[in-house]
Coordinates of C-alpha atoms in Angstrom, one line a residue:
Chain B
X14 CA 91.3 69.0 79.3
X15 CA 88.4 71.3 79.6
X16 CA 87.7 74.8 80.9
X17 CA 90.5 76.3 83.0
X18 CA 88.0 76.7 86.0
X19 CA 87.3 72.9 85.9
X20 CA 91.0 72.0 85.3
X21 CA 92.0 73.9 88.4
X22 CA 89.0 73.1 90.6
X23 CA 89.3 71.7 94.1
X24 CA 86.7 69.7 96.1
X25 CA 86.4 70.3 99.8
X26 CA 86.8 67.1 101.7
X27 CA 87.1 68.6 105.2
X28 CA 87.8 72.0 106.8
X29 CA 91.5 71.7 105.9
X30 CA 91.6 69.1 103.2
X31 CA 90.8 69.5 99.5
X32 CA 91.0 67.1 96.6
X33 CA 92.2 68.1 93.1
X34 CA 92.8 66.3 89.8
X35 CA 95.9 67.6 87.9
X36 CA 95.1 67.3 84.3
X37 CA 97.0 67.0 81.1
X38 CA 97.5 70.2 79.1
X39 CA 99.5 72.2 81.7
X40 CA 102.9 70.7 81.1
X41 CA 106.0 72.7 80.3
X42 CA 108.9 71.4 78.1
X43 CA 110.2 68.3 79.9
X44 CA 106.8 67.3 81.0
X45 CA 106.7 68.9 84.5
X46 CA 103.4 70.5 85.4
X47 CA 103.4 74.3 85.3
X48 CA 104.0 76.1 88.6
X49 CA 101.4 78.8 88.0
X50 CA 98.7 76.1 87.4
X51 CA 99.6 74.3 90.6
X52 CA 99.5 77.7 92.5
X53 CA 96.0 78.4 91.1
X54 CA 94.8 74.9 92.3
X55 CA 96.3 75.5 95.8
X56 CA 95.0 79.1 96.0
X57 CA 91.4 78.0 95.4
X58 CA 91.7 75.7 98.4
X59 CA 93.4 78.4 100.5
X60 CA 90.6 80.9 99.7
X61 CA 87.9 78.3 100.8
X62 CA 89.8 77.5 104.0
X63 CA 89.7 81.2 105.1
X64 CA 86.4 82.1 103.4
X65 CA 88.0 85.0 101.6
X66 CA 87.7 85.1 97.8
X67 CA 90.9 86.8 96.6
X68 CA 94.7 86.3 97.2
X69 CA 96.3 89.6 98.2
X70 CA 99.8 88.1 98.3
X71 CA 100.7 84.5 97.9
X72 CA 104.1 82.8 97.9
X73 CA 104.9 79.3 96.6
X74 CA 108.1 77.3 97.1
X75 CA 108.4 74.5 94.5
X76 CA 109.8 71.4 96.0
X77 CA 109.2 68.6 93.4
X78 CA 107.0 68.5 90.3
X79 CA 103.8 66.4 90.6
X80 CA 102.5 64.5 87.6
X81 CA 99.1 64.3 86.0
X82 CA 96.6 62.7 88.4
X83 CA 95.0 63.0 91.8
X84 CA 96.5 65.4 94.3
X85 CA 95.4 67.0 97.5
X86 CA 95.8 70.3 99.2
X87 CA 96.1 70.5 103.0
X88 CA 95.5 73.9 104.5
X89 CA 96.3 75.5 107.8
X90 CA 94.6 78.7 108.9
X91 CA 97.4 80.8 110.3
X92 CA 95.3 83.8 111.3
X93 CA 91.5 83.8 110.6
X94 CA 91.6 87.6 110.7
X95 CA 89.1 90.3 109.9
X96 CA 89.8 92.1 106.7
X97 CA 92.8 89.9 106.0
X98 CA 93.2 86.2 106.7
X99 CA 96.5 84.3 106.4
X100 CA 96.7 80.6 105.4
X101 CA 99.5 78.1 104.7
X102 CA 99.0 75.2 102.4
X103 CA 100.7 72.1 101.1
X104 CA 100.0 70.5 97.7
X105 CA 100.7 66.8 97.9
X106 CA 100.6 63.8 95.6
X107 CA 100.7 60.3 96.9
X108 CA 101.5 61.8 100.3
X109 CA 104.6 63.6 99.1
X110 CA 104.7 67.4 99.4
X111 CA 105.2 69.1 96.0
X112 CA 104.5 72.8 96.7
X113 CA 104.4 74.8 100.0
X114 CA 102.5 78.0 100.0
X115 CA 101.6 80.9 102.3
X116 CA 99.1 83.6 101.5
X117 CA 97.0 86.4 102.8
X118 CA 93.5 86.6 101.5
X119 CA 90.8 89.3 101.4
X120 CA 87.8 90.4 99.4
X121 CA 89.3 92.8 96.8
X122 CA 85.9 93.8 95.5
X123 CA 85.3 95.8 98.7
X124 CA 88.8 97.2 98.9
X125 CA 88.9 100.9 99.2
X126 CA 91.8 103.3 99.8
X127 CA 94.3 105.4 98.0
X128 CA 95.1 104.6 94.3
X129 CA 98.3 106.2 92.9
X130 CA 99.6 104.6 89.8
X131 CA 103.1 105.6 88.7
X132 CA 103.8 102.6 86.6
X133 CA 103.2 103.2 82.9
X134 CA 100.5 100.9 81.4
X135 CA 102.2 99.1 78.5
X136 CA 101.8 100.6 75.1
X137 CA 101.2 97.5 73.1
X138 CA 99.6 97.0 69.7
X139 CA 96.2 95.5 70.0
X140 CA 96.2 91.7 70.4
X141 CA 94.4 91.2 67.0
X142 CA 97.4 92.9 65.3
X143 CA 99.9 90.6 66.8
X144 CA 101.1 87.0 66.2
X145 CA 99.9 83.7 67.7
X146 CA 103.1 82.0 68.8
X147 CA 101.5 78.6 68.6
X148 CA 100.7 79.2 64.9
X149 CA 104.3 80.5 64.4
X150 CA 105.6 77.3 66.0
X151 CA 103.4 75.0 64.0
X152 CA 104.7 76.7 60.9
X153 CA 108.4 76.5 61.9
X154 CA 110.7 73.7 60.7
X155 CA 109.9 70.7 62.9
X156 CA 111.5 70.8 66.3
X157 CA 112.9 74.2 65.9
X158 CA 110.3 75.9 68.1
X159 CA 109.1 73.4 70.6
X160 CA 105.7 74.3 72.0
X161 CA 104.8 73.0 75.5
X162 CA 101.2 71.7 76.0
X163 CA 100.7 74.6 78.3
X164 CA 100.6 77.1 75.4
X165 CA 97.6 75.3 73.9
X166 CA 95.7 75.8 77.2
X167 CA 95.3 79.6 76.5
X168 CA 95.5 82.1 73.7
X169 CA 98.6 84.2 73.3
X170 CA 99.3 87.2 71.0
X171 CA 102.7 88.9 70.9
X172 CA 105.4 90.5 68.9
X173 CA 107.2 87.7 67.0
X174 CA 110.5 89.2 68.2
X175 CA 109.5 88.1 71.7
X176 CA 109.9 84.5 70.5
X177 CA 113.1 84.9 68.5
X178 CA 115.1 83.1 71.2
X179 CA 113.4 79.8 70.2
X180 CA 115.0 80.2 66.7
X181 CA 118.4 81.2 68.2
X182 CA 117.7 85.0 68.0
X183 CA 117.1 86.3 71.6
X184 CA 116.3 90.0 71.5
X185 CA 118.8 90.7 74.3
X186 CA 116.3 92.6 76.5
X187 CA 115.7 90.1 79.2
X188 CA 111.9 90.7 78.7
X189 CA 109.1 88.4 77.7
X190 CA 105.6 89.8 76.8
X191 CA 102.3 88.5 75.5
X192 CA 98.6 89.2 75.6
X193 CA 96.9 86.3 77.2
X194 CA 93.3 85.0 77.6
X195 CA 91.6 81.7 78.1
X196 CA 89.9 79.9 75.2
X197 CA 86.3 80.6 74.3
X198 CA 86.2 83.9 76.3
X199 CA 86.2 81.9 79.6
X200 CA 86.4 84.5 82.4
X201 CA 89.5 84.6 84.5
X202 CA 89.3 85.1 88.3
X203 CA 91.8 86.4 90.7
X204 CA 93.3 82.8 91.2
X205 CA 93.8 82.5 87.5
X206 CA 96.1 85.5 87.6
X207 CA 98.5 83.2 89.5
X208 CA 98.5 81.0 86.4
X209 CA 99.3 84.0 84.1
X210 CA 102.0 85.2 86.4
X211 CA 104.3 82.3 85.4
X212 CA 102.8 81.4 82.0
X213 CA 105.4 82.7 79.5
X214 CA 108.9 81.2 78.8
X215 CA 111.6 82.5 81.2
X216 CA 112.4 86.1 80.5
X217 CA 116.0 85.0 81.0
X218 CA 115.8 83.4 77.5
X219 CA 115.9 86.9 76.1
X220 CA 119.1 87.9 77.9
X221 CA 121.0 85.9 75.4
X222 CA 122.6 83.4 77.8
X223 CA 122.4 79.6 77.5
X224 CA 118.9 78.1 77.1
X225 CA 117.8 75.3 79.4
X226 CA 115.7 74.4 82.3
X227 CA 115.0 77.4 84.6
X228 CA 113.6 76.0 87.8
X229 CA 111.5 78.3 89.9
X230 CA 112.6 78.3 93.5
X231 CA 109.8 80.7 94.7
X232 CA 107.1 82.7 93.1
X233 CA 105.2 85.5 94.9
X234 CA 102.2 87.2 93.4
X235 CA 100.4 90.4 94.6
X236 CA 96.9 90.6 93.2
X237 CA 95.4 94.1 92.9
X238 CA 92.2 93.6 91.0
X239 CA 90.0 90.9 89.7
X240 CA 90.6 90.7 85.9
X241 CA 87.8 92.1 83.7
X242 CA 86.8 90.3 80.5
X243 CA 89.2 90.5 77.6
X244 CA 93.0 90.2 77.1
X245 CA 95.5 90.5 79.9
X246 CA 98.9 91.9 79.0
X247 CA 101.6 89.8 80.8
X248 CA 105.1 91.4 80.9
X249 CA 108.2 89.8 82.6
X250 CA 111.7 91.0 83.0
X251 CA 114.9 89.6 84.4
X252 CA 117.3 92.4 85.2
X253 CA 119.9 90.7 87.3
X254 CA 121.4 87.3 87.5
X255 CA 124.1 86.7 90.2
X256 CA 126.0 83.5 90.4
X257 CA 123.1 81.6 88.7
X258 CA 120.3 83.2 90.7
X259 CA 117.9 85.5 88.8
X260 CA 114.7 87.3 89.5
X261 CA 111.8 87.5 87.1
X262 CA 109.5 90.5 87.8
X263 CA 106.1 90.5 86.2
X264 CA 103.2 92.9 85.7
X265 CA 99.7 91.9 84.5
X266 CA 97.6 94.6 83.0
X267 CA 94.0 94.7 81.8
X268 CA 93.2 96.0 78.3
X269 CA 91.7 99.1 79.8
X270 CA 95.0 100.0 81.5
X271 CA 94.5 98.7 85.1
X272 CA 97.3 96.9 87.0
X273 CA 95.9 93.5 87.9
X274 CA 98.9 91.9 89.6
X275 CA 102.6 92.1 90.3
X276 CA 104.8 89.0 90.4
X277 CA 108.3 88.2 91.3
X278 CA 110.0 84.8 91.2
X279 CA 113.5 83.6 92.2
X280 CA 114.8 81.2 89.5
X281 CA 118.0 79.4 88.7
X282 CA 119.7 80.3 85.4
X283 CA 120.7 77.5 83.0
X284 CA 124.3 76.5 83.5
X285 CA 126.9 77.5 80.9
X286 CA 127.6 74.4 78.8
Chain X
X11 CA 121.0 97.0 123.3
X12 CA 124.3 95.7 122.1
X13 CA 125.8 94.5 118.9
X14 CA 123.2 93.6 116.2
X15 CA 124.5 90.0 116.0
X16 CA 123.7 89.6 119.7
X17 CA 120.4 91.5 119.6
X18 CA 119.2 89.1 116.8
X19 CA 120.8 85.9 118.1
X20 CA 118.9 82.7 118.7
X21 CA 119.7 79.8 121.0
X22 CA 119.0 76.3 119.8
X23 CA 116.8 74.4 122.3
X24 CA 115.9 71.4 120.1
X25 CA 116.1 70.4 116.4
X26 CA 113.1 72.6 115.7
X27 CA 112.9 74.9 118.6
X28 CA 115.0 78.1 119.2
X29 CA 114.9 80.8 121.9
X30 CA 115.4 84.5 121.3
X31 CA 115.2 87.7 123.3
X32 CA 113.7 90.6 121.5
X33 CA 115.4 93.7 122.7
X34 CA 114.7 97.4 123.0
X35 CA 116.1 99.5 120.2
X36 CA 114.3 98.1 117.2
X37 CA 110.9 99.8 117.7
X38 CA 109.3 101.8 114.9
X39 CA 107.0 104.8 115.5
X40 CA 104.1 103.5 117.6
X41 CA 106.3 101.1 119.5
X42 CA 105.9 97.9 117.4
X43 CA 109.1 96.0 116.8
X44 CA 110.5 96.3 113.3
X45 CA 109.6 93.6 110.9
X46 CA 113.1 93.2 109.4
X47 CA 114.6 92.7 112.8
X48 CA 112.0 89.9 113.5
X49 CA 112.8 88.4 110.1
X50 CA 116.5 88.4 110.9
X51 CA 115.9 86.6 114.2
X52 CA 113.7 84.0 112.6
X53 CA 116.1 83.5 109.6
X54 CA 119.0 82.7 112.0
X55 CA 116.9 79.8 113.4
X56 CA 115.8 78.7 109.9
X57 CA 119.4 78.5 108.7
X58 CA 120.4 76.4 111.7
X59 CA 117.4 74.1 111.2
X60 CA 118.5 73.2 107.7
X61 CA 122.2 73.6 108.2
X62 CA 122.6 76.1 105.3
X63 CA 124.1 79.5 106.1
X64 CA 122.3 81.8 103.7
X65 CA 118.7 82.7 102.8
X66 CA 118.2 82.6 99.0
X67 CA 114.6 83.7 99.3
X68 CA 112.6 84.2 102.4
X69 CA 109.0 85.4 102.9
X70 CA 107.4 86.7 106.1
X71 CA 103.7 87.3 106.8
X72 CA 103.3 89.6 109.7
X73 CA 100.4 88.6 111.9
X74 CA 100.7 90.7 115.1
X75 CA 103.6 92.7 116.6
X76 CA 105.5 91.1 119.5
X77 CA 106.9 93.2 122.3
X78 CA 110.3 93.4 123.9
X79 CA 111.1 90.2 125.8
X80 CA 111.4 86.5 125.3
X81 CA 110.3 84.9 122.1
X82 CA 110.7 81.5 120.4
X83 CA 111.1 80.3 116.8
X84 CA 109.6 76.9 115.8
X85 CA 110.9 75.5 112.6
X86 CA 109.7 72.8 110.2
X87 CA 112.0 71.4 107.6
X88 CA 109.9 71.3 104.5
X89 CA 112.6 69.8 102.2
X90 CA 116.1 69.0 103.6
X91 CA 117.4 69.1 100.0
X92 CA 120.8 69.1 98.5
X93 CA 122.0 72.5 97.2
X94 CA 118.8 74.1 98.4
X95 CA 116.8 73.3 101.6
X96 CA 113.3 74.7 102.3
X97 CA 112.1 75.5 105.8
X98 CA 109.0 77.1 107.4
X99 CA 109.0 78.9 110.7
X100 CA 106.8 80.6 113.3
X101 CA 108.0 83.3 115.6
X102 CA 105.9 83.1 118.7
X103 CA 105.6 85.1 122.0
X104 CA 103.7 83.7 125.0
X105 CA 102.6 80.9 122.7
X106 CA 101.0 83.4 120.2
X107 CA 102.2 83.3 116.6
X108 CA 103.5 86.8 115.5
X109 CA 105.2 86.0 112.2
X110 CA 105.0 83.1 109.8
X111 CA 107.9 82.5 107.4
X112 CA 109.0 80.3 104.6
X113 CA 112.4 80.3 103.0
X114 CA 114.8 78.4 100.8
X115 CA 118.4 78.3 102.1
X116 CA 121.8 77.5 100.5
X117 CA 125.5 78.3 100.8
X118 CA 125.9 81.4 98.7
X119 CA 129.7 81.4 99.1
X120 CA 129.9 78.4 96.9
X121 CA 127.3 79.6 94.3
X122 CA 128.5 79.5 90.8
X123 CA 126.7 80.2 87.6
X124 CA 125.9 83.0 85.1
X125 CA 126.2 86.6 86.3
X126 CA 124.4 89.2 84.1
X127 CA 123.7 92.5 85.7
X128 CA 121.4 94.8 83.8
X129 CA 120.4 96.9 86.8
X130 CA 122.3 100.1 87.2
X131 CA 124.3 100.4 90.4
X132 CA 123.1 103.5 92.1
X133 CA 125.1 106.7 91.5
X134 CA 125.1 108.1 94.9
X135 CA 127.4 110.6 96.6
X136 CA 129.7 108.9 99.0
X137 CA 128.2 108.3 102.5
X138 CA 130.6 110.8 104.1
X139 CA 129.3 113.6 102.0
X140 CA 125.7 113.0 103.0
X141 CA 123.5 113.9 106.0
X142 CA 122.8 111.8 109.1
X143 CA 119.0 111.9 109.5
X144 CA 119.3 111.2 113.2
X145 CA 121.3 114.4 113.6
X146 CA 118.9 116.3 111.4
X147 CA 116.0 115.1 113.6
X148 CA 117.8 116.0 116.8
X149 CA 118.3 119.5 115.4
X150 CA 114.7 119.9 114.2
X151 CA 112.0 121.7 116.3
X152 CA 110.9 119.2 118.9
X153 CA 108.4 116.6 117.6
X154 CA 108.6 117.8 114.0
X155 CA 110.8 114.9 112.9
X156 CA 110.1 111.9 115.1
X157 CA 112.9 109.4 115.2
X158 CA 112.0 105.8 116.0
X159 CA 114.5 103.9 118.3
X160 CA 115.2 101.7 115.2
X161 CA 117.2 104.5 113.5
X162 CA 119.6 104.7 116.5
X163 CA 120.4 101.0 116.0
X164 CA 122.4 101.6 112.8
X165 CA 124.1 104.4 110.9
X166 CA 122.3 106.2 108.1
X167 CA 123.6 108.7 105.5
X168 CA 121.3 110.1 102.9
X169 CA 120.3 113.2 100.9
X170 CA 118.2 115.4 103.2
X171 CA 115.5 115.6 100.5
X172 CA 114.8 111.9 101.2
X173 CA 113.5 113.0 104.6
X174 CA 111.6 116.1 103.6
X175 CA 108.3 114.2 104.1
X176 CA 108.9 114.4 107.8
X177 CA 108.8 118.1 107.6
X178 CA 105.7 118.2 105.3
X179 CA 107.8 118.2 102.1
X180 CA 107.6 114.8 100.4
X181 CA 109.8 114.8 97.3
X182 CA 107.0 113.2 95.2
X183 CA 109.1 110.4 93.9
X184 CA 107.8 107.4 95.9
X185 CA 111.4 106.5 96.7
X186 CA 113.4 106.3 99.9
X187 CA 117.2 105.9 99.9
X188 CA 120.0 105.7 102.5
X189 CA 123.5 104.3 103.0
X190 CA 123.3 102.0 106.0
X191 CA 125.8 100.3 108.2
X192 CA 125.9 98.9 111.7
X193 CA 127.6 100.8 114.5
X194 CA 131.3 100.4 115.2
X195 CA 131.9 98.7 111.8
X196 CA 130.1 95.6 113.0
X197 CA 130.1 93.2 110.1
X198 CA 126.7 92.4 108.5
X199 CA 125.9 88.8 107.4
X200 CA 123.3 87.6 104.9
X201 CA 120.6 87.5 107.6
X202 CA 121.3 91.1 108.5
X203 CA 120.3 92.0 104.9
X204 CA 116.7 91.1 105.9
X205 CA 116.9 93.8 108.5
X206 CA 118.1 96.4 106.0
X207 CA 115.4 95.3 103.5
X208 CA 112.8 97.0 105.6
X209 CA 114.8 99.5 107.6
X210 CA 113.8 102.9 106.1
X211 CA 110.5 104.7 106.5
X212 CA 107.8 103.6 103.9
X213 CA 108.7 104.8 100.4
X214 CA 105.0 105.6 100.1
X215 CA 105.7 108.7 102.4
X216 CA 107.5 110.3 99.4
X217 CA 104.5 109.8 97.1
X218 CA 102.8 112.8 98.7
X219 CA 99.7 111.0 100.1
X220 CA 98.6 110.9 103.7
X221 CA 101.2 109.9 106.3
X222 CA 100.3 107.2 108.9
X223 CA 100.8 103.6 109.8
X224 CA 101.9 101.5 106.8
X225 CA 101.4 97.9 108.0
X226 CA 103.5 95.3 106.1
X227 CA 101.4 92.4 105.1
X228 CA 104.2 90.4 103.6
X229 CA 107.9 90.9 102.9
X230 CA 110.0 88.7 100.5
X231 CA 113.8 89.1 100.2
X232 CA 116.1 87.5 97.7
X233 CA 119.6 87.5 98.9
X234 CA 122.3 87.4 96.2
X235 CA 125.6 87.9 98.1
X236 CA 126.9 88.2 101.6
X237 CA 127.6 91.9 102.2
X238 CA 131.3 93.0 102.3
X239 CA 132.5 95.5 104.9
X240 CA 131.4 99.1 104.5
X241 CA 128.2 100.9 103.7
X242 CA 125.2 99.3 102.0
X243 CA 123.1 101.4 99.7
X244 CA 119.4 100.7 100.4
X245 CA 116.9 102.0 97.8
X246 CA 113.1 101.5 97.9
X247 CA 110.3 102.5 95.6
X248 CA 106.6 102.3 95.6
X249 CA 105.3 102.7 92.1
X250 CA 101.7 101.6 92.4
X251 CA 99.1 101.8 95.0
X252 CA 95.7 100.3 94.2
X253 CA 92.7 100.6 96.5
X254 CA 95.0 100.9 99.4
X255 CA 97.4 98.1 98.5
X256 CA 101.0 99.1 97.5
X257 CA 104.2 97.3 96.8
X258 CA 107.6 98.5 98.0
X259 CA 110.5 97.2 95.9
X260 CA 114.0 97.4 97.3
X261 CA 117.5 97.0 96.1
X262 CA 120.6 96.7 98.4
X263 CA 124.0 97.4 96.9
X264 CA 127.5 97.2 98.2
X265 CA 129.8 100.2 98.0
X266 CA 131.8 98.5 95.3
X267 CA 128.7 98.1 93.1
X268 CA 127.4 94.6 93.7
X269 CA 123.8 93.8 94.1
X270 CA 123.4 92.2 97.5
X271 CA 119.6 91.6 97.7
X272 CA 116.2 92.4 96.2
X273 CA 113.2 92.9 98.3
X274 CA 109.5 93.4 97.7
X275 CA 106.8 94.0 100.3
X276 CA 103.0 94.2 100.2
X277 CA 101.9 97.1 102.4
X278 CA 98.7 98.9 103.2
X279 CA 98.6 102.6 102.4
X280 CA 97.4 105.0 105.1
X281 CA 93.8 106.0 104.9
X282 CA 92.8 109.4 103.5
X283 CA 91.6 111.4 106.6

C-alpha cells in the first residue's frame, strides 16, 4: 500500500481499455474492497476515455465485490460532447463485471456560472481538537471496536460520540461525520472525492437499529470543486429507511467552507435479528 | 394524447429491444420532451427486460432531446440477480441515443425490513383548498405565465406563491411544491413516480436568480413504495449552486404520509444575462 494516487491508478491499454491493480488496505469489515475506492479507480479511466479531468456526476451500481489483485476498466464513450462528455464503464476482474458506472465529465477548473450557497457549512471543531478513531479503537478492549483496513488508509478526526455505535452506544441521529485527509498531506483530486463520499461507516449505524452488513446498491456523487489542500469535512445522514431500503446523503466541505461534493447512495438496512 | 399508461407504454420486440411512441403533450417550454416522461418509458422496458416490476434506483443521463414520434429502447441485462436485478438501457430515436440509463429493479410489494422514518411528512393544505396553476396561467395576462403542454397532462394543486416566479415574484426559497395526480383518477405505478420526480418547474426558479433553460444532466430516483390512489405531494429544493451546477432534491409523499420516492438531479443554472 502506497500513496492513494498510486493505489487507485489506471494504465491505459487501449482507447477503451484500462488496467488497474486493486491493492490491500481498502477493505471494509468482512474483507470486501471499499466501493468508493473502486469508484475512484473507474473514474480515472472514465476521465481519460473522454479527455475531461473531472466527474460532474457519476453513478455506480455495485454488482459483486472484487478482491485484491489485477482488474480492468472497460469504457464506452456515450457522448463525446463539448463542455460535457458522458461515458459508461465496467470494472471487471477475471472477466466478471463487479461495478457498472455512468458519468458525465467536464473541466471544473473552467466552470463559470451562478453560485448560490444555501447549505450551511458545518460548524465543526478544528480537526486538531478532535479524536482519531483509529487510536480510539486501538485503545478499546480487543474486538470491541473493529477497525477495517480502510481506516488506516487515511486520517480521520471526529467527535468520539460519532463512533459510540461501535461500543453499543449509537447517538440516535442517523448521522456520521469526520474530517478526512490522506496521509502525509498527499493532495486529493476530484476523483478522490468519490473515495471520501463512501468512506465512513454507514450513517444508519447511528439510527440505533441493528448493526450488520449494509450493502450499497448504488452511489451517485456530484462533484462541485476540486478539493484544496487540508482536511475535508465528510458528513452523512440517513433520514428514511423503508422496508429495508435507506438512502445515505453526504456532503463534503473544504476547511475554508466550500462545498466540494454531494453524494447519495441507496443501501440495504441490516435485517432485524 | 390519452391515458398516461398508454402514452408511456412500450412494446417488446425482442429480449432486449422495445418499441415506444413518444406522444404530444409531454413537452416543456421550448418544445423538448420532458425527461421524467422519457425515463418512465425507458423504465417500463428495463423492468420487462429483467422481469422485476419496480425500479429501486434508476439513473438517467440526458444526451439530446428526442421529438414526438417513434423511439426504441435497447436494454442490456447487467446482472440478472435474485432479489435485485441490474439493467442498463438506451433510449434511441432514428438510431441516435437520446438517454442512457442504469437501474436496479426488484419487487417492492414483497420488500420487508426495517422502516425508520425521520423525514417529516409535509404539512400541506389539502389539495382541494389549493390553486390549479393551469387555471392561474389561463387567467393571467397573455404570455405572462407560459404553461408547457406537460402541465396539461396531469392535475396540479399548489400554493399560488409557488408560482410567483412566473410573474417575476420568486419566493426566494429555492423550493417548488405541488400536489400531483393523473387525470380521471388514473392509477400511477412505480414507473410513473419517475415522471413526477421531474414534473415541476426547476426549484432554482425560486432562488431568485435568472430564469432560463435548466438542462438536467442526470436524474436519479429511489423508489420506496408503489403509490396508492389519490394525490402525490411533490417537493423539490435546490440548496446549492456552484459555478453554474446545482442539485435539485425531491421527495414524493402519499396523501396518507408515506414516502414514495426520493430524487436528486444535477442541473445547469441559467447564465446571468
